[in-house]
Amino acid sequence: MGNISSHVSIEGCKAYYNVSLDCSITDYPRSYGGLTKGTLQGDPDIAGIGIVSVFIAVSGFALVTALIAVIWQTIKCYRKSIWSFTEEREKDHTSVSEILETLVLSCSDQQLFTGAAYALAVRYWRGCTLSAYHYNVVANGLLITLATHLLAITVVLHYWKYPFLATIRAAVTFGVFWAAGLMMAKRHTQVGAEHGDESFPIKIPGADAPDDKMFLAAGCFQRKSHDDKFNEAWSASLQSTGAAFGMENQGWNLWFLMMVWWSVAIAAEVLRWIRRGQGKRGLRRNLIHRTKTWADQTGPEAPTAKFSIKKVNWRLVGSVFFKIAFLLYLYAGLGISAVVVISSGTYIRDLRSWVHDTHWLENDPSGHDEEQDANSLGQLIPIFLSSLTVFAFLQAVNEKVSRHRKRKHAREERREGDEEKESGYAYADDQQHLLKDPECGSRKGGNKGYLPWAGEPPAYQSTATSPQNPRLPPRPAPARTWAEPSSISSRATNTHARHGTSSPGTWPHPAASGAQGPGNSSVGSRWDYSPLNFG
């Protein structure tokens, strides 16, 4: 495996960067690499109070937010039914957990590229000029960023909601993991001791120690032959867990623990991806179907006694098991990240405090060292970038509120549509009832059985023989004509014969009574049908 800091060594700095490292230590006067007390150049872009505070504050905020999200997930797991594999219904409310997860993911993205920038800087530009003190600060700062990334991939359930973006995010995260692991392997105290060299200074000296070899350049403790120590350390850690956590290099122990759990989180995301595909056609749906079928066949309802396990419902057991495993998975990832943030943050704080108490850093004309001020450009950029979390929070809230309003409006529109549909059905039922009324004729006969009341003007005769369906679009009005007396008389006769009434009189013609018809402009008396008696 290639080494991100393979050139950070006495040989590499001379060959590739033309930098000759001075690794000498003298007692009178006390000096490290030719530097005496008060002449060590500070580096505010790496160990400044602003950048360190932002790293710890952002990770701490992500940790607290993730804790709230995990507690919320625990409440949801106990409130939901765990007795079936039924799919969740469509959410009809604003999700609190999604807002919390958005904040955690925003903190992770914010530190993702910052950590990548530190790793590249150590690899290509600053490796030969960093002191062991600044090297330790960078290494532990990367551990803090990795803890935030571990929180994101563990707690954020919609991490893979957008697969393309999530793939890029996971690839960059793996690159930062790899770079941090190489830096931790370089700091392995046993690496230098095996070759008779000075071991890398990691442990913070006591308060009574006025100086330490930590002020030497980091390249003084690294050799070109150390490049394969990452593989050796990784193999030893896999063969024995005690070998990993028994090392004096605390950073390697934490990194190894996070790397293992990050792999577990990737596997868990694959299982989530398979489970989310149960509603889609394809391999994922078939796999879930086969699993459920196996659970049914080995449960109490198994078809044969050979595969039957009485009084055991494997679907129930599997549901409960996955619920408990899911909660343990969340709390384990949260606990590992909390340990890393607290331990690495405490280490950086104590190391900076000891260095500033020794007065080895060079002071500015005002008597303060540069690392105590947060006004450098390298510190202001991460400080202002941290405000992106606020924008991410506001955006998440705005999206949820807008989505809630859209759902509310959709419900109101559906309710109004249902009311209109019900009123339309009621009107149609009334029309059907009138058509079936004996006094108005049957549905089969249409309007043939209808006769106007006495004193009512005559109706136009329609060519339609069946009632209009109220659910269909209205048909065009047919041409109407005034009925002839013979047709009216025959219609009335047939109608009364059907009803068993006496023979009716004759229908008068409009011209006989002087009534006004469509083509008659004269004004006459109204038609009188009172002599007709239709029973």
Short mmCIF file of C-alpha atoms in Angstrom, two decimals, residues 57-312:
data_model
loop_
_atom_site.label_atom_id
_atom_site.label_comp_id
_atom_site.label_asym_id
_atom_site.label_seq_id
_atom_site.Cartn_x
_atom_site.Cartn_y
_atom_site.Cartn_z
CA ALA A 57 -17.28 22.41 18.60
CA VAL A 58 -18.65 21.05 15.31
CA SER A 59 -17.99 17.44 16.32
CA GLY A 60 -19.46 18.07 19.76
CA PHE A 61 -22.58 19.59 18.23
CA ALA A 62 -22.91 16.63 15.86
CA LEU A 63 -22.50 14.28 18.82
CA VAL A 64 -25.27 15.95 20.85
CA THR A 65 -27.56 16.11 17.82
CA ALA A 66 -26.92 12.45 17.03
CA LEU A 67 -27.70 11.53 20.65
CA ILE A 68 -31.08 13.26 20.39
CA ALA A 69 -31.73 11.52 17.07
CA VAL A 70 -30.88 8.11 18.55
CA ILE A 71 -33.17 8.69 21.53
CA TRP A 72 -35.92 9.72 19.11
CA GLN A 73 -35.35 6.54 17.10
CA THR A 74 -35.60 4.51 20.29
CA ILE A 75 -38.97 6.07 21.11
CA LYS A 76 -40.19 5.38 17.58
CA CYS A 77 -39.08 1.74 17.79
CA TYR A 78 -41.07 1.18 20.98
CA ARG A 79 -44.12 3.05 19.72
CA LYS A 80 -44.35 1.19 16.43
CA SER A 81 -45.69 -2.30 16.11
CA ILE A 82 -42.94 -4.91 15.88
CA TRP A 83 -45.23 -7.85 15.17
CA SER A 84 -45.21 -7.70 11.38
CA PHE A 85 -43.20 -6.76 8.34
CA THR A 86 -45.83 -4.34 7.07
CA GLU A 87 -44.51 -1.35 5.19
CA GLU A 88 -44.66 2.03 6.82
CA ARG A 89 -47.52 4.20 5.72
CA GLU A 90 -46.85 7.49 4.04
CA LYS A 91 -45.74 10.09 6.55
CA ASP A 92 -48.29 12.80 7.01
CA HIS A 93 -46.36 14.98 9.40
CA THR A 94 -43.08 16.84 9.70
CA SER A 95 -40.28 14.40 10.58
CA VAL A 96 -38.15 15.53 13.52
CA SER A 97 -35.59 12.77 13.00
CA GLU A 98 -34.90 13.88 9.41
CA ILE A 99 -34.14 17.43 10.58
CA LEU A 100 -31.71 16.11 13.21
CA GLU A 101 -30.06 13.79 10.70
CA THR A 102 -29.67 16.68 8.26
CA LEU A 103 -27.71 18.59 10.90
CA VAL A 104 -25.40 15.64 11.55
CA LEU A 105 -24.80 15.16 7.84
CA SER A 106 -24.07 18.87 7.42
CA CYS A 107 -21.40 18.69 10.15
CA SER A 108 -19.87 15.66 8.47
CA ASP A 109 -19.73 17.33 5.04
CA GLN A 110 -18.25 20.43 6.59
CA GLN A 111 -15.35 18.51 8.14
CA LEU A 112 -14.96 16.05 5.29
CA PHE A 113 -13.09 18.34 2.93
CA THR A 114 -11.30 20.12 5.77
CA GLY A 115 -9.83 16.80 6.86
CA ALA A 116 -8.94 15.94 3.28
CA ALA A 117 -7.14 19.28 2.95
CA TYR A 118 -5.08 18.55 6.07
CA ALA A 119 -4.15 15.10 4.79
CA LEU A 120 -3.04 16.46 1.41
CA ALA A 121 -1.08 19.27 3.07
CA VAL A 122 0.87 16.80 5.20
CA ARG A 123 1.50 14.58 2.19
CA TYR A 124 2.72 17.15 -0.33
CA TRP A 125 3.64 20.48 1.22
CA ARG A 126 3.98 20.64 4.99
CA GLY A 127 5.24 17.23 6.04
CA CYS A 128 8.92 18.18 6.18
CA THR A 129 8.36 21.45 8.03
CA LEU A 130 5.97 20.26 10.73
CA SER A 131 7.22 19.66 14.22
CA ALA A 132 6.22 16.53 16.09
CA TYR A 133 3.93 18.74 18.20
CA HIS A 134 1.99 19.98 15.16
CA TYR A 135 2.00 16.50 13.65
CA ASN A 136 0.20 15.18 16.74
CA VAL A 137 -2.34 17.98 16.55
CA VAL A 138 -3.11 17.18 12.91
CA ALA A 139 -3.40 13.45 13.61
CA ASN A 140 -5.86 13.91 16.46
CA GLY A 141 -7.76 16.53 14.50
CA LEU A 142 -8.29 13.95 11.75
CA LEU A 143 -9.54 11.50 14.35
CA ILE A 144 -12.15 14.03 15.46
CA THR A 145 -13.35 14.50 11.88
CA LEU A 146 -13.52 10.73 11.41
CA ALA A 147 -15.72 10.48 14.48
CA THR A 148 -18.15 12.93 12.87
CA HIS A 149 -18.18 10.89 9.65
CA LEU A 150 -18.84 7.74 11.67
CA LEU A 151 -21.78 9.46 13.34
CA ALA A 152 -23.18 10.44 9.95
CA ILE A 153 -23.05 7.00 8.38
CA THR A 154 -24.37 5.34 11.55
CA VAL A 155 -27.18 7.67 12.64
CA VAL A 156 -28.33 9.23 9.36
CA LEU A 157 -30.88 6.78 7.97
CA HIS A 158 -31.22 8.62 4.63
CA TYR A 159 -27.44 8.66 4.08
CA TRP A 160 -27.91 6.71 0.82
CA LYS A 161 -31.07 8.51 -0.25
CA TYR A 162 -29.13 9.91 -3.21
CA PRO A 163 -26.81 7.03 -4.22
CA PHE A 164 -24.50 9.03 -6.49
CA LEU A 165 -23.86 11.74 -3.89
CA ALA A 166 -23.52 9.18 -1.12
CA THR A 167 -20.98 7.21 -3.14
CA ILE A 168 -18.79 10.30 -3.56
CA ARG A 169 -19.13 11.11 0.12
CA ALA A 170 -18.19 7.56 1.15
CA ALA A 171 -15.21 7.51 -1.23
CA VAL A 172 -13.79 10.77 0.16
CA THR A 173 -14.42 9.53 3.70
CA PHE A 174 -12.50 6.34 2.97
CA GLY A 175 -9.62 8.45 1.63
CA VAL A 176 -9.50 10.46 4.85
CA PHE A 177 -9.65 7.22 6.86
CA TRP A 178 -6.75 5.83 4.89
CA ALA A 179 -4.64 8.98 5.30
CA ALA A 180 -5.30 9.12 9.04
CA GLY A 181 -4.40 5.45 9.42
CA LEU A 182 -1.06 5.99 7.71
CA MET A 183 -0.31 8.91 9.98
CA MET A 184 -1.18 6.85 13.04
CA ALA A 185 1.07 4.01 11.87
CA LYS A 186 3.94 6.49 11.43
CA ARG A 187 3.51 7.54 15.03
CA HIS A 188 3.77 3.97 16.30
CA THR A 189 6.29 4.13 19.13
CA GLN A 190 7.59 0.62 18.44
CA VAL A 191 8.49 1.48 14.84
CA GLY A 192 11.43 3.65 15.78
CA ALA A 193 12.53 1.46 18.63
CA GLU A 194 12.87 -1.59 16.41
CA HIS A 195 15.42 0.21 14.25
CA GLY A 196 17.33 1.80 17.09
CA ASP A 197 15.90 5.24 16.39
CA GLU A 198 14.15 7.67 18.64
CA SER A 199 10.52 6.72 19.11
CA PHE A 200 7.91 9.21 18.00
CA PRO A 201 6.94 11.49 20.91
CA ILE A 202 3.24 11.04 21.66
CA LYS A 203 2.85 11.16 25.42
CA ILE A 204 2.41 14.65 26.87
CA PRO A 205 5.27 15.46 29.28
CA GLY A 206 4.52 16.35 32.86
CA ALA A 207 4.13 19.86 34.13
CA ASP A 208 7.67 19.79 35.58
CA ALA A 209 9.23 19.02 32.18
CA PRO A 210 10.36 22.34 30.68
CA ASP A 211 11.07 20.90 27.23
CA ASP A 212 10.82 17.76 25.18
CA LYS A 213 11.92 16.26 21.85
CA MET A 214 8.40 16.97 20.62
CA PHE A 215 9.81 20.27 19.32
CA LEU A 216 11.91 18.40 16.76
CA ALA A 217 10.70 17.97 13.19
CA ALA A 218 8.33 15.04 12.66
CA GLY A 219 10.56 13.71 9.91
CA CYS A 220 13.34 13.10 12.43
CA PHE A 221 11.39 10.13 13.80
CA GLN A 222 10.50 8.56 10.46
CA ARG A 223 12.49 6.49 8.03
CA LYS A 224 11.93 5.34 4.48
CA SER A 225 12.03 1.77 5.73
CA HIS A 226 8.97 2.45 7.92
CA ASP A 227 6.54 2.61 5.00
CA ASP A 228 5.37 -0.98 5.44
CA LYS A 229 4.58 -0.55 9.12
CA PHE A 230 0.96 0.21 8.35
CA ASN A 231 0.44 -3.30 6.96
CA GLU A 232 2.26 -4.82 9.92
CA ALA A 233 0.23 -2.86 12.44
CA TRP A 234 -3.03 -3.70 10.65
CA SER A 235 -2.20 -7.41 10.51
CA ALA A 236 -1.27 -7.47 14.19
CA SER A 237 -4.49 -5.70 15.09
CA LEU A 238 -6.59 -8.20 13.14
CA GLN A 239 -4.83 -11.22 14.62
CA SER A 240 -5.24 -10.05 18.20
CA THR A 241 -7.54 -7.39 19.57
CA GLY A 242 -5.24 -7.04 22.57
CA ALA A 243 -2.37 -6.19 20.23
CA ALA A 244 -4.36 -3.27 18.87
CA PHE A 245 -5.46 -1.84 22.19
CA GLY A 246 -2.25 -2.68 23.97
CA MET A 247 -0.20 -0.28 21.90
CA GLU A 248 1.06 2.91 23.44
CA ASN A 249 -0.14 4.72 20.33
CA GLN A 250 -3.60 5.69 21.50
CA GLY A 251 -4.40 7.28 18.16
CA TRP A 252 -3.92 3.97 16.36
CA ASN A 253 -6.23 2.21 18.81
CA LEU A 254 -9.02 4.72 18.23
CA TRP A 255 -8.49 4.74 14.48
CA PHE A 256 -8.60 0.93 14.29
CA LEU A 257 -11.81 0.82 16.31
CA MET A 258 -13.49 3.43 14.08
CA MET A 259 -12.32 1.73 10.89
CA VAL A 260 -13.81 -1.59 11.96
CA TRP A 261 -17.11 0.02 12.90
CA TRP A 262 -17.17 2.05 9.69
CA SER A 263 -16.98 -1.25 7.80
CA VAL A 264 -19.86 -2.57 9.91
CA ALA A 265 -21.85 0.58 9.08
CA ILE A 266 -21.27 0.03 5.35
CA ALA A 267 -22.55 -3.54 5.69
CA ALA A 268 -25.59 -2.28 7.62
CA GLU A 269 -26.31 0.22 4.86
CA VAL A 270 -26.27 -2.62 2.33
CA LEU A 271 -28.88 -4.46 4.41
CA ARG A 272 -30.99 -1.30 4.57
CA TRP A 273 -30.70 -0.97 0.80
CA ILE A 274 -31.95 -4.52 0.35
CA ARG A 275 -34.85 -3.99 2.75
CA ARG A 276 -35.90 -0.75 1.03
CA GLY A 277 -36.18 -2.68 -2.23
CA GLN A 278 -39.00 -4.94 -1.04
CA GLY A 279 -41.52 -2.72 -2.81
CA LYS A 280 -39.67 -2.83 -6.13
CA ARG A 281 -39.19 -5.56 -8.68
CA GLY A 282 -35.79 -7.14 -8.88
CA LEU A 283 -33.18 -9.02 -6.88
CA ARG A 284 -33.87 -7.23 -3.60
CA ARG A 285 -37.57 -8.04 -3.64
CA ASN A 286 -36.92 -11.70 -4.48
CA LEU A 287 -34.38 -12.00 -1.68
CA ILE A 288 -36.80 -10.60 0.90
CA HIS A 289 -39.59 -12.80 -0.42
CA ARG A 290 -37.43 -15.91 -0.07
CA THR A 291 -36.52 -14.92 3.49
CA LYS A 292 -40.17 -14.45 4.46
CA THR A 293 -41.11 -17.73 2.79
CA TRP A 294 -38.44 -19.55 4.75
CA ALA A 295 -39.72 -17.95 7.96
CA ASP A 296 -43.25 -19.14 7.20
CA GLN A 297 -42.14 -22.67 6.36
CA THR A 298 -40.12 -23.07 9.57
CA GLY A 299 -42.73 -21.48 11.82
CA PRO A 300 -45.75 -22.98 13.56
CA GLU A 301 -47.67 -23.05 10.24
CA ALA A 302 -45.08 -25.13 8.41
CA PRO A 303 -46.57 -27.62 5.93
CA THR A 304 -44.51 -30.60 7.15
CA ALA A 305 -43.45 -31.65 10.60
CA LYS A 306 -39.88 -32.11 9.40
CA PHE A 307 -39.29 -28.37 9.06
CA SER A 308 -41.81 -27.29 11.65
CA ILE A 309 -40.65 -25.77 14.90
CA LYS A 310 -43.68 -25.60 17.09
CA LYS A 311 -44.58 -22.50 19.06
CA VAL A 312 -41.98 -20.41 17.28
#
